[in-house]
Amino acid sequence: MGASVIAETFWALVSAGAADEEGPVMRESSQGVTVVALLADPDAPTEIAQHLVRVLPARLAGTSGQERRFDVEVVSEPFTAGTEDLCTLTRRIVDRGRAESWDIVVALTDLPLHSHGRKLVVDLSHEHGLALLSLPSLGGLRFKRRALRAVEEAVLSLASPSAAGAEEPPRRQPLGRFASRLAPIHPGQIDEGETADLRYVVSGPRGYLRVLGGMVRANQPWRLVPGLSKALAAALATGAVATVNSTLWSLSEALSTPRLVIAMVGSVALMIGWLIVDAHLWHRSTEASPEARKRAALYNASTVVTVGIGVLVCYAGLLVINLLCSLFILNDRVFASMTRTPLHATEYWTLSWFVASIATVGGALGSGLESDEAIRAAAYSKREQERRRMLEDDGE
């Protein structure tokens, strides 16, 4: 409760200077220049906005074909602080736009937003010249290209003369390549009294996987590897000891490929489960509504996939390191005397594979030495950490 009140107070102060203004939110362009503001949440959305600002003005000018110039600027502010409610976020964007000389505002966030049980892609208000884009709905592949296309289409739709001059903006205006037939994107429901006049959402299994991929990409699972220093140290030590153990030489020779696969899957699953349970990464919704349960399931799925990718990267690294150690340490005559099997490439590979599984179990035990904050910082983006921290505060 305290975090939400602080967030609302912050945004009330930001928009205080514009509360008494009358007339349309966006000011008219001067000298044929359209001022576009990319209002981005900190961390990943700001990085995306800074990438877009380098290429977006030229693309917009070339596509509009009206000898029009676009001046694009990036404003990094936590406009989603303390809330995921669309009406509240839209009101904040409108108030922020009133305080500046912006013609169009495109707000970018890496939080998965929802509308009527569907995952939001973008909200547009042609009357106020604003768009709210939920980046996870763009998916995890070709992310920057999709983000550029979405922002470009949104700005062109808001800047079009028909959108600015019509008394009632079209509610089913297509966004060109952004909402193609191949993408699971379609117009969404808009209630009376909402600021948005055009909304796109994703739904169905493809839409769910698309949002899940975007959430995992926002978490940047590759950061889990350097973030688990103590766990990796324990895994490397376990692997080094196991590599010179003659009993494990014999066991690796006796194991078939299916059993090696089972050992790998079991060790990886143990590492994933241990990290999630030990660091309290599992999200439990305090609400009993079906929509809240679906939202919690989506967050938990993104956590499992994020941690899983990070653990698989660690496993692959351990496999390579163990293979190099085996090539350097093992002696073919000693190995043959212990196992009665010549030391060839297959034996090197089998031993390294088996030792990587054992080392992963050792890493799971070593992860208990890491603090919960360190694991969360490695597993989540900064915005996701803030969101979960606020939910915990509200629950308390």
mmCIF file of C-alpha atoms in Angstrom:
data_model
loop_
_atom_site.group_PDB
_atom_site.id
_atom_site.type_symbol
_atom_site.label_atom_id
_atom_site.label_comp_id
_atom_site.label_asym_id
_atom_site.label_seq_id
_atom_site.Cartn_x
_atom_site.Cartn_y
_atom_site.Cartn_z
ATOM 1 C CA MET A 1 0.000 0.000 0.000
ATOM 2 C CA GLY A 2 2.823 2.401 0.854
ATOM 3 C CA ALA A 3 4.601 1.897 -2.481
ATOM 4 C CA SER A 4 1.444 2.694 -4.459
ATOM 5 C CA VAL A 5 0.815 5.887 -2.477
ATOM 6 C CA ILE A 6 4.394 7.066 -3.011
ATOM 7 C CA ALA A 7 4.146 6.356 -6.750
ATOM 8 C CA GLU A 8 0.877 8.293 -7.071
ATOM 9 C CA THR A 9 2.361 11.226 -5.132
ATOM 10 C CA PHE A 10 5.385 11.256 -7.432
ATOM 11 C CA TRP A 11 3.285 11.416 -10.557
ATOM 12 C CA ALA A 12 1.005 14.037 -9.034
ATOM 13 C CA LEU A 13 4.060 16.256 -8.500
ATOM 14 C CA VAL A 14 5.334 15.595 -12.037
ATOM 15 C CA SER A 15 2.053 16.655 -13.600
ATOM 16 C CA ALA A 16 1.212 19.465 -11.156
ATOM 17 C CA GLY A 17 2.258 22.210 -13.552
ATOM 18 C CA ALA A 18 -0.090 20.945 -16.241
ATOM 19 C CA ALA A 19 -3.211 20.244 -14.230
ATOM 20 C CA ASP A 20 -4.836 23.599 -14.938
ATOM 21 C CA GLU A 21 -4.198 23.682 -18.691
ATOM 22 C CA GLU A 22 -7.128 23.512 -21.068
ATOM 23 C CA GLY A 23 -7.507 22.315 -24.597
ATOM 24 C CA PRO A 24 -5.858 19.348 -26.323
ATOM 25 C CA VAL A 25 -2.904 17.659 -24.663
ATOM 26 C CA MET A 26 -0.515 17.818 -27.606
ATOM 27 C CA ARG A 27 0.617 21.166 -28.941
ATOM 28 C CA GLU A 28 0.693 21.886 -32.628
ATOM 29 C CA SER A 29 3.885 21.180 -34.547
ATOM 30 C CA SER A 30 5.953 24.208 -35.452
ATOM 31 C CA GLN A 31 7.697 24.721 -38.816
ATOM 32 C CA GLY A 32 6.738 21.252 -40.033
ATOM 33 C CA VAL A 33 8.538 19.471 -37.174
ATOM 34 C CA THR A 34 6.728 16.767 -35.204
ATOM 35 C CA VAL A 35 8.186 16.274 -31.747
ATOM 36 C CA VAL A 36 8.024 12.634 -30.655
ATOM 37 C CA ALA A 37 8.894 11.648 -27.081
ATOM 38 C CA LEU A 38 9.815 8.074 -26.230
ATOM 39 C CA LEU A 39 8.811 7.875 -22.564
ATOM 40 C CA ALA A 40 10.626 4.746 -21.389
ATOM 41 C CA ASP A 41 10.825 2.875 -18.127
ATOM 42 C CA PRO A 42 14.396 2.542 -16.815
ATOM 43 C CA ASP A 43 16.665 -0.372 -17.742
ATOM 44 C CA ALA A 44 15.697 -2.395 -20.844
ATOM 45 C CA PRO A 45 12.980 -0.028 -22.223
ATOM 46 C CA THR A 46 15.393 2.904 -22.026
ATOM 47 C CA GLU A 47 18.047 0.880 -23.857
ATOM 48 C CA ILE A 48 15.530 0.057 -26.582
ATOM 49 C CA ALA A 49 14.463 3.715 -26.826
ATOM 50 C CA GLN A 50 18.078 4.852 -27.147
ATOM 51 C CA HIS A 51 18.531 2.373 -29.968
ATOM 52 C CA LEU A 52 15.361 3.565 -31.713
ATOM 53 C CA VAL A 53 16.209 7.260 -31.488
ATOM 54 C CA ARG A 54 19.221 6.735 -33.778
ATOM 55 C CA VAL A 55 17.216 5.343 -36.683
ATOM 56 C CA LEU A 56 13.594 6.358 -36.103
ATOM 57 C CA PRO A 57 13.672 10.005 -37.358
ATOM 58 C CA ALA A 58 15.002 9.042 -40.789
ATOM 59 C CA ARG A 59 12.562 6.143 -41.146
ATOM 60 C CA LEU A 60 9.598 8.298 -40.140
ATOM 61 C CA ALA A 61 10.558 11.096 -42.524
ATOM 62 C CA GLY A 62 11.066 8.635 -45.367
ATOM 63 C CA THR A 63 7.796 6.792 -44.762
ATOM 64 C CA SER A 64 5.500 9.776 -44.181
ATOM 65 C CA GLY A 65 6.259 11.195 -47.660
ATOM 66 C CA GLN A 66 4.952 14.665 -46.739
ATOM 67 C CA GLU A 67 8.289 16.499 -46.432
ATOM 68 C CA ARG A 68 7.772 16.235 -42.707
ATOM 69 C CA ARG A 69 10.559 16.174 -40.141
ATOM 70 C CA PHE A 70 10.409 14.253 -36.888
ATOM 71 C CA ASP A 71 12.369 15.229 -33.810
ATOM 72 C CA VAL A 72 12.618 12.151 -31.528
ATOM 73 C CA GLU A 73 13.841 12.372 -27.944
ATOM 74 C CA VAL A 74 14.171 9.829 -25.138
ATOM 75 C CA VAL A 75 12.810 10.478 -21.639
ATOM 76 C CA SER A 76 13.678 7.792 -19.075
ATOM 77 C CA GLU A 77 11.182 7.799 -16.195
ATOM 78 C CA PRO A 78 9.514 5.012 -14.138
ATOM 79 C CA PHE A 79 6.011 5.883 -15.300
ATOM 80 C CA THR A 80 4.720 2.394 -14.346
ATOM 81 C CA ALA A 81 5.902 2.755 -10.725
ATOM 82 C CA GLY A 82 3.458 1.118 -8.321
ATOM 83 C CA THR A 83 0.717 0.168 -10.804
ATOM 84 C CA GLU A 84 -0.141 -1.941 -13.852
ATOM 85 C CA ASP A 85 -3.616 -0.429 -14.314
ATOM 86 C CA LEU A 86 -4.094 0.825 -17.866
ATOM 87 C CA CYS A 87 -6.305 3.782 -16.920
ATOM 88 C CA THR A 88 -3.794 4.986 -14.340
ATOM 89 C CA LEU A 89 -0.865 4.602 -16.725
ATOM 90 C CA THR A 90 -2.698 6.404 -19.522
ATOM 91 C CA ARG A 91 -3.581 9.268 -17.204
ATOM 92 C CA ARG A 92 0.062 9.586 -16.178
ATOM 93 C CA ILE A 93 1.179 9.709 -19.810
ATOM 94 C CA VAL A 94 -1.431 12.353 -20.652
ATOM 95 C CA ASP A 95 -0.426 14.494 -17.670
ATOM 96 C CA ARG A 96 3.259 14.117 -18.551
ATOM 97 C CA GLY A 97 2.595 15.161 -22.138
ATOM 98 C CA ARG A 98 0.750 18.292 -21.012
ATOM 99 C CA ALA A 99 3.846 19.459 -19.163
ATOM 100 C CA GLU A 100 6.045 19.332 -22.291
ATOM 101 C CA SER A 101 5.973 20.559 -25.879
ATOM 102 C CA TRP A 102 5.493 17.083 -27.337
ATOM 103 C CA ASP A 103 3.225 16.332 -30.268
ATOM 104 C CA ILE A 104 3.309 12.545 -29.800
ATOM 105 C CA VAL A 105 4.218 10.424 -26.773
ATOM 106 C CA VAL A 106 5.093 6.744 -27.111
ATOM 107 C CA ALA A 107 5.466 5.071 -23.709
ATOM 108 C CA LEU A 108 7.575 1.895 -23.512
ATOM 109 C CA THR A 109 7.486 -0.572 -20.624
ATOM 110 C CA ASP A 110 8.836 -4.083 -20.117
ATOM 111 C CA LEU A 111 5.955 -5.048 -17.813
ATOM 112 C CA PRO A 112 3.350 -7.407 -19.311
ATOM 113 C CA LEU A 113 0.111 -5.418 -19.250
ATOM 114 C CA HIS A 114 -3.377 -6.932 -19.467
ATOM 115 C CA SER A 115 -6.744 -5.819 -20.757
ATOM 116 C CA HIS A 116 -9.941 -7.837 -20.280
ATOM 117 C CA GLY A 117 -7.949 -11.020 -19.731
ATOM 118 C CA ARG A 118 -5.802 -10.488 -22.833
ATOM 119 C CA LYS A 119 -2.154 -9.485 -23.063
ATOM 120 C CA LEU A 120 -1.828 -5.909 -24.256
ATOM 121 C CA VAL A 121 0.371 -5.027 -27.214
ATOM 122 C CA VAL A 122 -0.356 -1.338 -27.689
ATOM 123 C CA ASP A 123 -2.917 1.298 -26.707
ATOM 124 C CA LEU A 124 -3.361 4.347 -28.936
ATOM 125 C CA SER A 125 -5.245 7.577 -28.356
ATOM 126 C CA HIS A 126 -5.386 9.701 -31.497
ATOM 127 C CA GLU A 127 -7.121 12.498 -29.608
ATOM 128 C CA HIS A 128 -4.240 12.869 -27.141
ATOM 129 C CA GLY A 129 -1.467 11.736 -29.473
ATOM 130 C CA LEU A 130 -0.195 8.946 -27.238
ATOM 131 C CA ALA A 131 0.660 5.262 -27.457
ATOM 132 C CA LEU A 132 1.446 2.772 -24.694
ATOM 133 C CA LEU A 133 3.523 -0.209 -25.839
ATOM 134 C CA SER A 134 4.101 -3.332 -23.729
ATOM 135 C CA LEU A 135 7.435 -4.666 -24.986
ATOM 136 C CA PRO A 136 7.059 -8.315 -23.832
ATOM 137 C CA SER A 137 4.171 -8.758 -26.256
ATOM 138 C CA LEU A 138 6.664 -8.328 -29.128
ATOM 139 C CA GLY A 139 8.237 -11.696 -28.319
ATOM 140 C CA GLY A 140 11.832 -12.701 -27.702
ATOM 141 C CA LEU A 141 13.100 -13.029 -31.285
ATOM 142 C CA ARG A 142 14.058 -10.131 -33.583
ATOM 143 C CA PHE A 143 13.087 -7.924 -30.662
ATOM 144 C CA LYS A 144 14.705 -4.649 -31.700
ATOM 145 C CA ARG A 145 13.361 -4.941 -35.233
ATOM 146 C CA ARG A 146 9.846 -5.590 -33.956
ATOM 147 C CA ALA A 147 10.092 -2.729 -31.471
ATOM 148 C CA LEU A 148 11.212 -0.359 -34.241
ATOM 149 C CA ARG A 149 8.371 -1.458 -36.480
ATOM 150 C CA ALA A 150 5.774 -1.133 -33.708
ATOM 151 C CA VAL A 151 6.892 2.346 -32.664
ATOM 152 C CA GLU A 152 7.160 3.501 -36.276
ATOM 153 C CA GLU A 153 3.652 2.304 -37.144
ATOM 154 C CA ALA A 154 2.213 3.816 -33.958
ATOM 155 C CA VAL A 155 3.793 7.220 -34.595
ATOM 156 C CA LEU A 156 2.675 7.265 -38.239
ATOM 157 C CA SER A 157 -0.865 6.363 -37.176
ATOM 158 C CA LEU A 158 -0.942 9.138 -34.578
ATOM 159 C CA ALA A 159 0.666 11.686 -36.913
ATOM 160 C CA SER A 160 -1.564 11.027 -39.914
ATOM 161 C CA PRO A 161 -3.801 13.945 -40.968
ATOM 162 C CA SER A 162 -6.891 11.729 -40.845
ATOM 163 C CA ALA A 163 -6.165 10.819 -37.230
ATOM 164 C CA ALA A 164 -5.582 14.426 -36.233
ATOM 165 C CA GLY A 165 -8.531 15.935 -38.069
ATOM 166 C CA ALA A 166 -11.255 13.347 -37.714
ATOM 167 C CA GLU A 167 -13.903 13.928 -35.087
ATOM 168 C CA GLU A 168 -13.820 10.257 -34.100
ATOM 169 C CA PRO A 169 -10.615 8.299 -34.842
ATOM 170 C CA PRO A 170 -11.123 4.935 -36.530
ATOM 171 C CA ARG A 171 -11.329 2.147 -33.984
ATOM 172 C CA ARG A 172 -10.200 -0.570 -36.368
ATOM 173 C CA GLN A 173 -7.413 1.208 -38.218
ATOM 174 C CA PRO A 174 -4.744 -1.394 -39.095
ATOM 175 C CA LEU A 175 -1.132 -0.750 -38.150
ATOM 176 C CA GLY A 176 0.325 -2.102 -41.376
ATOM 177 C CA ARG A 177 3.172 -4.601 -41.011
ATOM 178 C CA PHE A 178 3.002 -4.392 -37.226
ATOM 179 C CA ALA A 179 -0.314 -6.288 -37.066
ATOM 180 C CA SER A 180 0.213 -8.707 -39.938
ATOM 181 C CA ARG A 181 -1.937 -11.759 -40.529
ATOM 182 C CA LEU A 182 0.882 -14.061 -39.417
ATOM 183 C CA ALA A 183 1.151 -12.434 -35.974
ATOM 184 C CA PRO A 184 -1.322 -13.410 -33.202
ATOM 185 C CA ILE A 185 -2.294 -9.745 -32.831
ATOM 186 C CA HIS A 186 -5.825 -8.438 -33.204
ATOM 187 C CA PRO A 187 -7.915 -5.445 -32.045
ATOM 188 C CA GLY A 188 -8.947 -5.542 -28.408
ATOM 189 C CA GLN A 189 -12.026 -4.468 -26.479
ATOM 190 C CA ILE A 190 -12.241 -0.837 -25.308
ATOM 191 C CA ASP A 191 -14.737 0.241 -22.672
ATOM 192 C CA GLU A 192 -16.614 3.507 -22.698
ATOM 193 C CA GLY A 193 -14.742 6.294 -20.954
ATOM 194 C CA GLU A 194 -11.273 4.924 -21.691
ATOM 195 C CA THR A 195 -8.688 7.260 -23.168
ATOM 196 C CA ALA A 196 -7.605 4.775 -25.847
ATOM 197 C CA ASP A 197 -9.512 4.620 -29.117
ATOM 198 C CA LEU A 198 -7.474 1.783 -30.651
ATOM 199 C CA ARG A 199 -6.072 -1.258 -28.855
ATOM 200 C CA TYR A 200 -4.205 -4.352 -29.979
ATOM 201 C CA VAL A 201 -3.860 -7.481 -27.874
ATOM 202 C CA VAL A 202 -2.513 -11.011 -28.234
ATOM 203 C CA SER A 203 -4.335 -14.162 -27.187
ATOM 204 C CA GLY A 204 -4.266 -17.900 -27.607
ATOM 205 C CA PRO A 205 -1.286 -20.273 -27.253
ATOM 206 C CA ARG A 206 0.848 -18.374 -29.782
ATOM 207 C CA GLY A 207 0.175 -15.099 -28.043
ATOM 208 C CA TYR A 208 1.005 -16.647 -24.662
ATOM 209 C CA LEU A 209 4.327 -17.982 -25.971
ATOM 210 C CA ARG A 210 5.048 -14.628 -27.595
ATOM 211 C CA VAL A 211 4.596 -12.721 -24.318
ATOM 212 C CA LEU A 212 6.521 -15.398 -22.399
ATOM 213 C CA GLY A 213 9.451 -15.062 -24.797
ATOM 214 C CA GLY A 214 9.412 -11.292 -24.390
ATOM 215 C CA MET A 215 9.407 -11.559 -20.591
ATOM 216 C CA VAL A 216 12.305 -14.020 -20.635
ATOM 217 C CA ARG A 217 14.289 -11.769 -22.931
ATOM 218 C CA ALA A 218 13.649 -8.799 -20.652
ATOM 219 C CA ASN A 219 15.027 -10.819 -17.734
ATOM 220 C CA GLN A 220 18.227 -11.469 -19.733
ATOM 221 C CA PRO A 221 18.828 -15.044 -18.455
ATOM 222 C CA TRP A 222 22.488 -15.026 -19.519
ATOM 223 C CA ARG A 223 23.159 -12.714 -16.561
ATOM 224 C CA LEU A 224 22.524 -15.669 -14.251
ATOM 225 C CA VAL A 225 25.973 -17.119 -15.051
ATOM 226 C CA PRO A 226 28.150 -14.349 -13.558
ATOM 227 C CA GLY A 227 25.551 -13.689 -10.871
ATOM 228 C CA LEU A 228 26.028 -17.104 -9.251
ATOM 229 C CA SER A 229 29.713 -16.860 -8.433
ATOM 230 C CA LYS A 230 29.617 -19.055 -5.315
ATOM 231 C CA ALA A 231 27.523 -21.730 -7.008
ATOM 232 C CA LEU A 232 29.876 -21.798 -9.995
ATOM 233 C CA ALA A 233 32.893 -22.041 -7.704
ATOM 234 C CA ALA A 234 31.325 -25.052 -5.980
ATOM 235 C CA ALA A 235 30.491 -26.638 -9.339
ATOM 236 C CA LEU A 236 34.027 -26.157 -10.691
ATOM 237 C CA ALA A 237 35.547 -27.612 -7.534
ATOM 238 C CA THR A 238 33.205 -30.602 -7.713
ATOM 239 C CA GLY A 239 34.073 -31.141 -11.361
ATOM 240 C CA ALA A 240 37.813 -30.954 -10.730
ATOM 241 C CA VAL A 241 37.640 -33.597 -7.982
ATOM 242 C CA ALA A 242 35.335 -35.835 -10.011
ATOM 243 C CA THR A 243 37.580 -35.711 -13.090
ATOM 244 C CA VAL A 244 40.480 -37.425 -11.252
ATOM 245 C CA ASN A 245 38.295 -39.984 -9.478
ATOM 246 C CA SER A 246 38.923 -43.449 -10.925
ATOM 247 C CA THR A 247 35.565 -44.740 -9.654
ATOM 248 C CA LEU A 248 33.794 -42.157 -11.805
ATOM 249 C CA TRP A 249 35.907 -43.258 -14.771
ATOM 250 C CA SER A 250 34.438 -46.740 -14.449
ATOM 251 C CA LEU A 251 30.909 -45.421 -13.882
ATOM 252 C CA SER A 252 31.048 -43.191 -16.959
ATOM 253 C CA GLU A 253 32.168 -46.169 -19.070
ATOM 254 C CA ALA A 254 29.292 -48.276 -17.767
ATOM 255 C CA LEU A 255 26.593 -45.650 -18.370
ATOM 256 C CA SER A 256 24.622 -45.736 -21.617
ATOM 257 C CA THR A 257 23.601 -42.600 -23.491
ATOM 258 C CA PRO A 258 19.989 -42.646 -22.178
ATOM 259 C CA ARG A 259 21.272 -42.784 -18.608
ATOM 260 C CA LEU A 260 23.659 -39.918 -19.252
ATOM 261 C CA VAL A 261 20.724 -37.906 -20.608
ATOM 262 C CA ILE A 262 18.667 -38.742 -17.521
ATOM 263 C CA ALA A 263 21.567 -37.662 -15.288
ATOM 264 C CA MET A 264 21.840 -34.383 -17.186
ATOM 265 C CA VAL A 265 18.100 -33.643 -17.046
ATOM 266 C CA GLY A 266 17.921 -34.573 -13.377
ATOM 267 C CA SER A 267 20.857 -32.380 -12.370
ATOM 268 C CA VAL A 268 19.567 -29.397 -14.351
ATOM 269 C CA ALA A 269 16.055 -29.799 -12.913
ATOM 270 C CA LEU A 270 17.509 -30.045 -9.404
ATOM 271 C CA MET A 271 19.500 -26.846 -9.927
ATOM 272 C CA ILE A 272 16.452 -24.975 -11.298
ATOM 273 C CA GLY A 273 14.183 -26.142 -8.488
ATOM 274 C CA TRP A 274 16.727 -25.381 -5.801
ATOM 275 C CA LEU A 275 17.322 -21.835 -7.043
ATOM 276 C CA ILE A 276 13.601 -21.073 -7.284
ATOM 277 C CA VAL A 277 12.731 -22.513 -3.877
ATOM 278 C CA ASP A 278 15.790 -21.294 -1.981
ATOM 279 C CA ALA A 279 15.566 -17.709 -3.308
ATOM 280 C CA HIS A 280 11.738 -17.568 -3.064
ATOM 281 C CA LEU A 281 11.336 -16.830 -6.767
ATOM 282 C CA TRP A 282 7.908 -18.493 -7.033
ATOM 283 C CA HIS A 283 5.131 -15.926 -7.345
ATOM 284 C CA ARG A 284 1.940 -16.457 -5.338
ATOM 285 C CA SER A 285 -0.990 -14.210 -6.159
ATOM 286 C CA THR A 286 -2.886 -12.646 -3.281
ATOM 287 C CA GLU A 287 -6.011 -12.375 -5.457
ATOM 288 C CA ALA A 288 -8.423 -15.233 -6.106
ATOM 289 C CA SER A 289 -9.687 -14.115 -9.530
ATOM 290 C CA PRO A 290 -9.014 -16.304 -12.601
ATOM 291 C CA GLU A 291 -7.189 -13.407 -14.287
ATOM 292 C CA ALA A 292 -4.842 -13.044 -11.299
ATOM 293 C CA ARG A 293 -4.105 -16.778 -11.373
ATOM 294 C CA LYS A 294 -3.329 -16.647 -15.085
ATOM 295 C CA ARG A 295 -1.053 -13.669 -14.503
ATOM 296 C CA ALA A 296 0.760 -15.509 -11.696
ATOM 297 C CA ALA A 297 1.152 -18.563 -13.940
ATOM 298 C CA LEU A 298 2.709 -16.372 -16.639
ATOM 299 C CA TYR A 299 5.173 -14.827 -14.190
ATOM 300 C CA ASN A 300 6.127 -18.251 -12.814
ATOM 301 C CA ALA A 301 6.567 -19.666 -16.307
ATOM 302 C CA SER A 302 8.901 -16.809 -17.189
ATOM 303 C CA THR A 303 10.862 -17.487 -13.986
ATOM 304 C CA VAL A 304 11.266 -21.196 -14.785
ATOM 305 C CA VAL A 305 12.343 -20.499 -18.368
ATOM 306 C CA THR A 306 14.701 -17.692 -17.325
ATOM 307 C CA VAL A 307 16.411 -19.780 -14.637
ATOM 308 C CA GLY A 308 16.381 -22.827 -16.928
ATOM 309 C CA ILE A 309 18.217 -21.017 -19.712
ATOM 310 C CA GLY A 310 20.768 -19.676 -17.249
ATOM 311 C CA VAL A 311 21.361 -23.135 -15.759
ATOM 312 C CA LEU A 312 21.722 -24.703 -19.218
ATOM 313 C CA VAL A 313 24.337 -22.081 -20.102
ATOM 314 C CA CYS A 314 26.182 -22.957 -16.874
ATOM 315 C CA TYR A 315 25.929 -26.665 -17.700
ATOM 316 C CA ALA A 316 27.359 -26.142 -21.171
ATOM 317 C CA GLY A 317 30.220 -24.110 -19.707
ATOM 318 C CA LEU A 318 30.974 -26.831 -17.145
ATOM 319 C CA LEU A 319 30.945 -29.440 -19.902
ATOM 320 C CA VAL A 320 33.521 -27.534 -21.943
ATOM 321 C CA ILE A 321 35.729 -26.836 -18.909
ATOM 322 C CA ASN A 322 35.602 -30.478 -17.788
ATOM 323 C CA LEU A 323 36.497 -31.635 -21.288
ATOM 324 C CA LEU A 324 39.537 -29.354 -21.364
ATOM 325 C CA CYS A 325 40.609 -30.554 -17.902
ATOM 326 C CA SER A 326 40.235 -34.176 -18.994
ATOM 327 C CA LEU A 327 42.400 -33.603 -22.074
ATOM 328 C CA PHE A 328 45.083 -32.046 -19.897
ATOM 329 C CA ILE A 329 44.970 -34.350 -16.845
ATOM 330 C CA LEU A 330 44.057 -37.877 -17.946
ATOM 331 C CA ASN A 331 46.720 -40.376 -18.940
ATOM 332 C CA ASP A 332 45.766 -43.109 -21.366
ATOM 333 C CA ARG A 333 47.802 -45.838 -19.659
ATOM 334 C CA VAL A 334 46.450 -45.047 -16.180
ATOM 335 C CA PHE A 335 42.905 -44.790 -17.531
ATOM 336 C CA ALA A 336 43.209 -48.127 -19.369
ATOM 337 C CA SER A 337 44.618 -49.861 -16.279
ATOM 338 C CA MET A 338 41.668 -48.695 -14.181
ATOM 339 C CA THR A 339 38.825 -49.192 -16.654
ATOM 340 C CA ARG A 340 40.299 -51.776 -19.071
ATOM 341 C CA THR A 341 39.184 -49.475 -21.859
ATOM 342 C CA PRO A 342 41.478 -47.462 -24.161
ATOM 343 C CA LEU A 343 41.222 -43.707 -23.789
ATOM 344 C CA HIS A 344 39.726 -42.321 -26.982
ATOM 345 C CA ALA A 345 37.582 -39.308 -27.899
ATOM 346 C CA THR A 346 34.399 -41.118 -26.855
ATOM 347 C CA GLU A 347 35.763 -41.738 -23.354
ATOM 348 C CA TYR A 348 36.784 -38.102 -22.969
ATOM 349 C CA TRP A 349 33.326 -36.959 -23.999
ATOM 350 C CA THR A 350 31.420 -39.461 -21.838
ATOM 351 C CA LEU A 351 33.453 -38.674 -18.722
ATOM 352 C CA SER A 352 33.117 -34.906 -19.222
ATOM 353 C CA TRP A 353 29.370 -35.236 -19.746
ATOM 354 C CA PHE A 354 28.895 -37.303 -16.588
ATOM 355 C CA VAL A 355 31.143 -35.032 -14.515
ATOM 356 C CA ALA A 356 29.200 -31.955 -15.709
ATOM 357 C CA SER A 357 26.003 -33.482 -14.257
ATOM 358 C CA ILE A 358 27.735 -34.195 -10.949
ATOM 359 C CA ALA A 359 29.250 -30.698 -10.886
ATOM 360 C CA THR A 360 25.808 -29.152 -11.491
ATOM 361 C CA VAL A 361 24.477 -30.907 -8.386
ATOM 362 C CA GLY A 362 27.449 -29.510 -6.484
ATOM 363 C CA GLY A 363 26.628 -26.072 -7.852
ATOM 364 C CA ALA A 364 23.030 -26.402 -6.625
ATOM 365 C CA LEU A 365 24.323 -27.039 -3.118
ATOM 366 C CA GLY A 366 26.778 -24.148 -3.455
ATOM 367 C CA SER A 367 23.989 -21.780 -4.492
ATOM 368 C CA GLY A 368 22.759 -21.940 -0.898
ATOM 369 C CA LEU A 369 25.698 -19.687 -0.053
ATOM 370 C CA GLU A 370 24.308 -16.951 -2.311
ATOM 371 C CA SER A 371 21.970 -14.345 -0.844
ATOM 372 C CA ASP A 372 18.374 -14.225 -2.075
ATOM 373 C CA GLU A 373 18.964 -10.686 -3.346
ATOM 374 C CA ALA A 374 21.951 -11.800 -5.427
ATOM 375 C CA ILE A 375 19.968 -14.597 -7.072
ATOM 376 C CA ARG A 376 17.012 -12.309 -7.781
ATOM 377 C CA ALA A 377 19.332 -9.684 -9.262
ATOM 378 C CA ALA A 378 20.818 -12.356 -11.520
ATOM 379 C CA ALA A 379 17.454 -13.847 -12.529
ATOM 380 C CA TYR A 380 15.328 -10.730 -13.090
ATOM 381 C CA SER A 381 15.541 -7.387 -14.790
ATOM 382 C CA LYS A 382 15.555 -4.307 -12.574
ATOM 383 C CA ARG A 383 11.942 -3.474 -13.404
ATOM 384 C CA GLU A 384 10.811 -7.024 -12.595
ATOM 385 C CA GLN A 385 12.678 -6.862 -9.280
ATOM 386 C CA GLU A 386 10.932 -3.592 -8.432
ATOM 387 C CA ARG A 387 7.550 -5.017 -9.407
ATOM 388 C CA ARG A 388 7.969 -8.099 -7.215
ATOM 389 C CA ARG A 389 9.295 -6.015 -4.313
ATOM 390 C CA MET A 390 6.198 -3.765 -4.495
ATOM 391 C CA LEU A 391 3.910 -6.787 -4.578
ATOM 392 C CA GLU A 392 5.595 -8.162 -1.477
ATOM 393 C CA ASP A 393 5.254 -4.796 0.286
ATOM 394 C CA ASP A 394 1.573 -4.552 -0.619
ATOM 395 C CA GLY A 395 1.022 -8.136 0.590
ATOM 396 C CA GLU A 396 2.602 -7.337 3.936
#
